[in-house]
Coordinates of C-alpha atoms in Angstrom, one line a residue:
X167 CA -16.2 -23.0 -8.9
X168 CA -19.1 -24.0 -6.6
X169 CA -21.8 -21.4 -5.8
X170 CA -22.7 -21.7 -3.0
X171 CA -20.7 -19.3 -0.6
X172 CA -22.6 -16.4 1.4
X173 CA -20.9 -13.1 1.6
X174 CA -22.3 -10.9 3.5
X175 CA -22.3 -6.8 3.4
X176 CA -22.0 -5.5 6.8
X177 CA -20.2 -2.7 7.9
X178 CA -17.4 -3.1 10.4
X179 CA -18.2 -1.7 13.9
X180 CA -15.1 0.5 13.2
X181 CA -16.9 2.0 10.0
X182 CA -20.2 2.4 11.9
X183 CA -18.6 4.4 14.1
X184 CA -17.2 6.9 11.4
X185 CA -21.3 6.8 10.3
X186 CA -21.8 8.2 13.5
X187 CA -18.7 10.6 13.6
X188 CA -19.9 12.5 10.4
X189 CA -23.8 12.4 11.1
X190 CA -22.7 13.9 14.7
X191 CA -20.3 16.6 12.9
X192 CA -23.1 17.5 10.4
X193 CA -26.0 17.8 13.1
X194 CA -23.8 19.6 15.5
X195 CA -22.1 22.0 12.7
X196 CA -26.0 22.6 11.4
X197 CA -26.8 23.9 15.0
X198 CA -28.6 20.8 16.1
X199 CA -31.9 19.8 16.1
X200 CA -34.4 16.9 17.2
X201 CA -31.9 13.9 17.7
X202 CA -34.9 11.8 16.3
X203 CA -34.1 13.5 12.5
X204 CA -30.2 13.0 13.1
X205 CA -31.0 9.5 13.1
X206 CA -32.9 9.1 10.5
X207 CA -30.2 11.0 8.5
X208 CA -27.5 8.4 10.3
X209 CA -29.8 5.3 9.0
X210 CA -30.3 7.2 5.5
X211 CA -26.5 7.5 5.1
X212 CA -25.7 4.4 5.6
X213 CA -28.6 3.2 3.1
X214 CA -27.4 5.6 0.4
X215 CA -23.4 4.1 1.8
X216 CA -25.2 0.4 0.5
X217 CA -26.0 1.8 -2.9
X218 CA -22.9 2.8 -3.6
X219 CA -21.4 -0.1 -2.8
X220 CA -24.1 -1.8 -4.8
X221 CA -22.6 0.9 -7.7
X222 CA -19.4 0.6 -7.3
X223 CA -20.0 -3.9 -7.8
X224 CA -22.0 -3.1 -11.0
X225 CA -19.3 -1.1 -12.5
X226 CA -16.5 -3.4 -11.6
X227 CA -18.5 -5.9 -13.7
X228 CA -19.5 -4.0 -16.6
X229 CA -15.7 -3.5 -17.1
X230 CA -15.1 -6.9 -16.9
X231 CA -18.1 -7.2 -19.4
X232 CA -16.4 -4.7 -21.8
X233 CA -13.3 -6.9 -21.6
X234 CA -15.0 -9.8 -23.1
X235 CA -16.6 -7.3 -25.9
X236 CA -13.1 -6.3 -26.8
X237 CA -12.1 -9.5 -27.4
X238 CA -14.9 -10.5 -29.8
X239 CA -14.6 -7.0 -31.3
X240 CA -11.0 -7.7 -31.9
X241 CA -11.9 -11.1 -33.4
X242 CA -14.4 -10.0 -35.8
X243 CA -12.1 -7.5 -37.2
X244 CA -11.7 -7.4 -41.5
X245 CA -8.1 -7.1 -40.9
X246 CA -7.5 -8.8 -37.7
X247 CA -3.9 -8.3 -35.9
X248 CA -2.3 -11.7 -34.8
X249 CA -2.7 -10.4 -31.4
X250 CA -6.7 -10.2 -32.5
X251 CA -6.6 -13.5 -34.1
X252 CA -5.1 -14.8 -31.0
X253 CA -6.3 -13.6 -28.0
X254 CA -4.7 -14.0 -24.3
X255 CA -7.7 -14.8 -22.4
X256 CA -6.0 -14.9 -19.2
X257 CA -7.8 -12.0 -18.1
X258 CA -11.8 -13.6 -19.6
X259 CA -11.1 -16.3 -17.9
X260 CA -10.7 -14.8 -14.3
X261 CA -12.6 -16.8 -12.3
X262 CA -13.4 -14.3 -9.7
X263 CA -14.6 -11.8 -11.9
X264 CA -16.4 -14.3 -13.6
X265 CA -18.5 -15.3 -10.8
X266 CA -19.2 -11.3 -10.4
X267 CA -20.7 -11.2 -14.4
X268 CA -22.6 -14.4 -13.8
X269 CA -24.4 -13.2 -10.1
X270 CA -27.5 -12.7 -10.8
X271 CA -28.6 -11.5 -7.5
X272 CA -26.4 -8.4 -8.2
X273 CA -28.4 -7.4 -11.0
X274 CA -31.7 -7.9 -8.9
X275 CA -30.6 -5.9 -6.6
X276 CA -29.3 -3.3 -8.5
X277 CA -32.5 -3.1 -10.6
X278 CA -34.0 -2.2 -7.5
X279 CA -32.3 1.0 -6.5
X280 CA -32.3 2.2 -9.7
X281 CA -28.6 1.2 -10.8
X282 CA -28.9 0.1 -14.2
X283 CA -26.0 0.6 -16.6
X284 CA -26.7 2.6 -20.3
X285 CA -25.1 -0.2 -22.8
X286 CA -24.1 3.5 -24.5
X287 CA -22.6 4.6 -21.4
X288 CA -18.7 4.3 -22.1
X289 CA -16.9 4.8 -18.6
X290 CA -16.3 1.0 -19.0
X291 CA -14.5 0.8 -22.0
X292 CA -12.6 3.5 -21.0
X293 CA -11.7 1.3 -17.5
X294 CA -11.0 -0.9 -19.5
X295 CA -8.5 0.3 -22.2
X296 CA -6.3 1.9 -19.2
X297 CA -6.1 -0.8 -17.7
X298 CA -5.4 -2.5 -20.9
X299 CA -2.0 -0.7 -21.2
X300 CA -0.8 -1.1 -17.6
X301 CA 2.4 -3.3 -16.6
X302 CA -0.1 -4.6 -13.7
X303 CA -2.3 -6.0 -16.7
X304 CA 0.4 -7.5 -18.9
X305 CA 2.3 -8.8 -16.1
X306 CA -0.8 -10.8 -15.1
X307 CA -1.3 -12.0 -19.0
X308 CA 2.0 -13.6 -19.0
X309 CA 2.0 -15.3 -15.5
X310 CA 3.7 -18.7 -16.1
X311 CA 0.9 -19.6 -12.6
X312 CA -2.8 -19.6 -12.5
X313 CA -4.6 -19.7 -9.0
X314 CA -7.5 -17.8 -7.8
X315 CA -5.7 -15.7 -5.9
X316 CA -3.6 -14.4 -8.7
X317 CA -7.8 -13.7 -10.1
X318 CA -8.7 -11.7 -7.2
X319 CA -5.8 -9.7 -6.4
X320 CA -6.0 -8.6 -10.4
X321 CA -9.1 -8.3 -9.6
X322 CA -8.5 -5.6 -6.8
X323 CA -5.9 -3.9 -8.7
X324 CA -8.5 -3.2 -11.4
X325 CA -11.2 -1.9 -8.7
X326 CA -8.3 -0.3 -6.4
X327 CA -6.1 1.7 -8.9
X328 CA -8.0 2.2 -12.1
X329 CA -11.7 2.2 -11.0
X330 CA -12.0 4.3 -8.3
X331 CA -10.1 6.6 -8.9
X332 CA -11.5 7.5 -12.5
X333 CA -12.3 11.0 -13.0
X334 CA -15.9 10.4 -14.2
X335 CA -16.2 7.7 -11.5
X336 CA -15.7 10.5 -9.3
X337 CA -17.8 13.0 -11.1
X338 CA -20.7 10.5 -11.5
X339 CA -20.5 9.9 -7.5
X340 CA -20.4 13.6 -6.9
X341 CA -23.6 14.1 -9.1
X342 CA -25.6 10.8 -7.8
X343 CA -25.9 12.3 -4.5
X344 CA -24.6 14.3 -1.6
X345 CA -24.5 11.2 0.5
X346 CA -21.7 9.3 -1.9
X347 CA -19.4 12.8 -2.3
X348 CA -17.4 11.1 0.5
X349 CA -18.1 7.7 0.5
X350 CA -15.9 6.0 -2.1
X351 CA -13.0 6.1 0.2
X352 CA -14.7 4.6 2.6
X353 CA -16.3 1.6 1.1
X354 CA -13.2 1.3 -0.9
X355 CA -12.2 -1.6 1.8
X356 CA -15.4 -2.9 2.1
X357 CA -15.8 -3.8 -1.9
X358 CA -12.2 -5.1 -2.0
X359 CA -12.6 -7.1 1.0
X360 CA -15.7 -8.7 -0.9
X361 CA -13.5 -9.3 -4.0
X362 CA -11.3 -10.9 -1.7
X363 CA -14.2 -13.2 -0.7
X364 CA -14.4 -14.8 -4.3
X365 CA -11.2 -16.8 -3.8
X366 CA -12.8 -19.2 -0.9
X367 CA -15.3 -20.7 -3.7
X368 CA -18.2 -18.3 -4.7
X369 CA -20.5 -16.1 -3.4
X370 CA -24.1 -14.8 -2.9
X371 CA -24.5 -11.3 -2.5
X372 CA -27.0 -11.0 0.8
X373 CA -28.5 -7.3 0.7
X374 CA -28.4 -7.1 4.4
X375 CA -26.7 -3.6 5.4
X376 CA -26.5 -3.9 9.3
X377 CA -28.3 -6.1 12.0
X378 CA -30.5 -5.2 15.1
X379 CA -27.6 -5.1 17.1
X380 CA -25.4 -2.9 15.0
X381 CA -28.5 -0.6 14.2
X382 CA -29.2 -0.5 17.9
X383 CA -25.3 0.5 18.7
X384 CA -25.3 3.4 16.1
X385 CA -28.6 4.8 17.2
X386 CA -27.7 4.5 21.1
X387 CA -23.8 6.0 20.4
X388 CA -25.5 9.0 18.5
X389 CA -28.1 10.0 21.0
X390 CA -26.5 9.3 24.1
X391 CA -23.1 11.4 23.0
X392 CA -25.8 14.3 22.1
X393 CA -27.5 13.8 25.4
X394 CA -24.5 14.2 27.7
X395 CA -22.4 16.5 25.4
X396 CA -22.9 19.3 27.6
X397 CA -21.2 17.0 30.9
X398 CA -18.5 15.2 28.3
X399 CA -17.3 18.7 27.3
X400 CA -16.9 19.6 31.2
X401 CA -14.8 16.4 31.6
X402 CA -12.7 17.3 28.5
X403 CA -12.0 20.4 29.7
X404 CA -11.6 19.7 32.9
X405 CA -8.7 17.4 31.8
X406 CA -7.4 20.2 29.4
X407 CA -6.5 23.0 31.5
X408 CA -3.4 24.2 30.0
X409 CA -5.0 24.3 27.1
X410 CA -7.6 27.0 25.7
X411 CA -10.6 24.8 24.9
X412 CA -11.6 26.7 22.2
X413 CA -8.5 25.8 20.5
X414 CA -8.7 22.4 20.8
X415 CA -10.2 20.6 17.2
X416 CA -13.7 20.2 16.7
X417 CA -13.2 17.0 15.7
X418 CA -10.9 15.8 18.3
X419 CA -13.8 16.7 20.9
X420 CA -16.2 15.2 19.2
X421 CA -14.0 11.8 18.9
X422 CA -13.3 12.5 23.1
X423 CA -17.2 12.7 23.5
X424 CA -18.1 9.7 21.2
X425 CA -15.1 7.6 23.1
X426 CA -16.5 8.4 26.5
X427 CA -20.2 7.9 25.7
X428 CA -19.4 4.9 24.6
X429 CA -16.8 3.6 27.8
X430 CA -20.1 4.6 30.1
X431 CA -22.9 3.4 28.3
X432 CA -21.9 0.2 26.1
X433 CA -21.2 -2.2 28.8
X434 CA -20.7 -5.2 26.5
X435 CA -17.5 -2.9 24.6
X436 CA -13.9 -3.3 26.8
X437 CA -12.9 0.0 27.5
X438 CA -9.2 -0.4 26.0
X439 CA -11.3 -1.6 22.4
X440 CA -13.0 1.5 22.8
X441 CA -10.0 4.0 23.9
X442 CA -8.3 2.1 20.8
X443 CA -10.7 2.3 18.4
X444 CA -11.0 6.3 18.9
X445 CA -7.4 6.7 18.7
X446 CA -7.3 4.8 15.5
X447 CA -10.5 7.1 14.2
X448 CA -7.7 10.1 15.5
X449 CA -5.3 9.0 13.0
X450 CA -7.4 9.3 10.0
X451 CA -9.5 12.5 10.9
X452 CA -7.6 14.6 13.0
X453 CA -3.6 16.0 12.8
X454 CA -1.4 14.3 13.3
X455 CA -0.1 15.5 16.8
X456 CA -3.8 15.0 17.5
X457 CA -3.2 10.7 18.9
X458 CA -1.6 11.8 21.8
X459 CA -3.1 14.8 23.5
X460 CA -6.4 12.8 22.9
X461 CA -4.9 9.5 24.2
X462 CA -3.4 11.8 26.9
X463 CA -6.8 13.2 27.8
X464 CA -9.0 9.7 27.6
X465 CA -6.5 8.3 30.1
X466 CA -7.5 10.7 33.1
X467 CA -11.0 10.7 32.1
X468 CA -11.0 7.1 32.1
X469 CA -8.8 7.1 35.6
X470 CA -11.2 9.3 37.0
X471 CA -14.1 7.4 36.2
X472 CA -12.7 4.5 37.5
X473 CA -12.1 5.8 40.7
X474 CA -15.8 7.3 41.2
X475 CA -17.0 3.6 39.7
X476 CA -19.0 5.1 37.1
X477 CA -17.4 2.3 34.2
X478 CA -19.5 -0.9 34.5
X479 CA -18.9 -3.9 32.1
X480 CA -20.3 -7.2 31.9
X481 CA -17.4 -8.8 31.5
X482 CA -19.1 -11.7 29.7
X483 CA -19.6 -11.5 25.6
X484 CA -17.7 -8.6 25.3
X485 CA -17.5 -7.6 21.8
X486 CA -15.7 -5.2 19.6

């Protein structure tokens, strides 16, 4: 396989907007503050969000380097099986996790930020072994095919249904820092999307976390839904009269209030991307009768508005 194939890290604008959601749910919950320290917390989070990314990488190789161990250990046995003796290297020779072991830019970076794995440390091997004994595994060993894809999406079963959720994966992320406790879910996708990357040819891991324009939208979208949330609440409740406002979810007024700052103040973001994007964001954090009252309310803020012009959009480069 070539190497020559850039992949970048970036977070989707959909999961900077989730940053935003939980630093705005933490600062508010906390009783405030200077806005200027919720962003730096905001920018922190997402930081710590690269490390564990970077983390989660590492591990998935070190398992994969623990599979090539057990091979040779098997080999150099006294009494080898014929299993030992003859080895399925199906599995070694998977190119997409081969390309992960051989990145060096990986191991840079993860030198770095302090992400360097004890060689005594036996959370791989014991990755490894469970996987070992799955049908997902053996199924793969005795493929009559070989592609790439069949390498990646192996590849992803390995990361998706045995790595993360590990028990002391989990406790090592709970112990690392506060920041990762709820983070694996979340950058679950975002490592399995670049697994899925490997099949194209290979790859270069570019430590780039956001750009200008991304940090610019997260920073704007925190502070300007703290600077109005006093007039977003009144046009919440004034679209919620027959119901007690104090009932209403936290969370689905703080999704209201981020889906509204962000109709009025990002002109470049189509309103129905942004009215979408919050009812998606509904759907994972709120209850489930939660999508339609807040796709209810959204609609007559976003009529109203409308009608007293306050919605202006560019119309040219719109973006998501």
């Amino acid at each position: 396989m070539p190497h020559n194939l850039i992949v970048l890290y970036m977070f989707s604008r959909r999961q900077l907007r989730i940053r935003v959601m939980q630093a705005l749910y933490a600062f508010l919950s906390q009783g405030g503050g200077k806005p200027r320290e919720g962003v730096r917390e905001l920018l922190k989070s997402i930081d710590k969000a690269f490390e564990l990314y970077c983390f989660l990488l590492l591990l998935l190789k070190e398992t994969y380097q623990y599979a090539l161990l057990d091979r040779d250990l098997g080999l150099a046995k006294n009494i080898p099986t014929e299993e030992d003796q003859n080895p399925n290297n199906r599995f070694i020779e998977n190119e997409a996790l081969k390309a992960l072991a051989t990145h060096k830019p990986l191991d840079t970076l993860c030198n770095k930020l302090g992400l360097i794995w004890n060689p005594e440390d036996e959370l791989p091997k014991k990755i490894f072994i469970e996987f070992k004994k799955s049908e997902q595994y053996n199924a793969y060993l005795k493929s009559e095919t070989t592609s790439i894809h069949e390498d990646v999406e192996i590849a992803v079963t390995l990361f998706r249904s045995f790595l993360v959720p590990h028990e002391l994966v989990l406790q090592i992320v709970d112990e690392r820092s506060v920041y990762w406790e709820s983070g694996v879910e979340s950058m679950t996708p975002i490592v399995v999307g670049t697994i899925k990357s490997l099949k194209n040819s290979n790859w270069k891991l570019h430590a780039k976390k956001i750009d200008k324009d991304d940090e610019d939208f997260i920073k704007m979208l925190f502070e300007t839904t703290l600077q109005n949330n006093e007039e977003y609440a009144k046009y919440i409740g004034d679209k919620s009269k027959n119901w007690e406002t104090d009932r209403i979810a936290s969370m689905d007024i703080l999704l209201m209030k981020m889906a509204i700052s962000e109709i009025l103040n990002f002109s470049d973001i189509p309103t129905k991307v942004s009215l979408n994007e919050y009812i998606e964001l509904s759907k994972q954090f709120s209850a489930p009768q939660s999508k339609s009252f807040i796709n209810g309310i959204l609609d007559k803020i976003v009529s109203d508005l409308n009608k007293k012009k306050k919605i202006k959009k560019t119309g040219k480069g719109l973006r998501v």
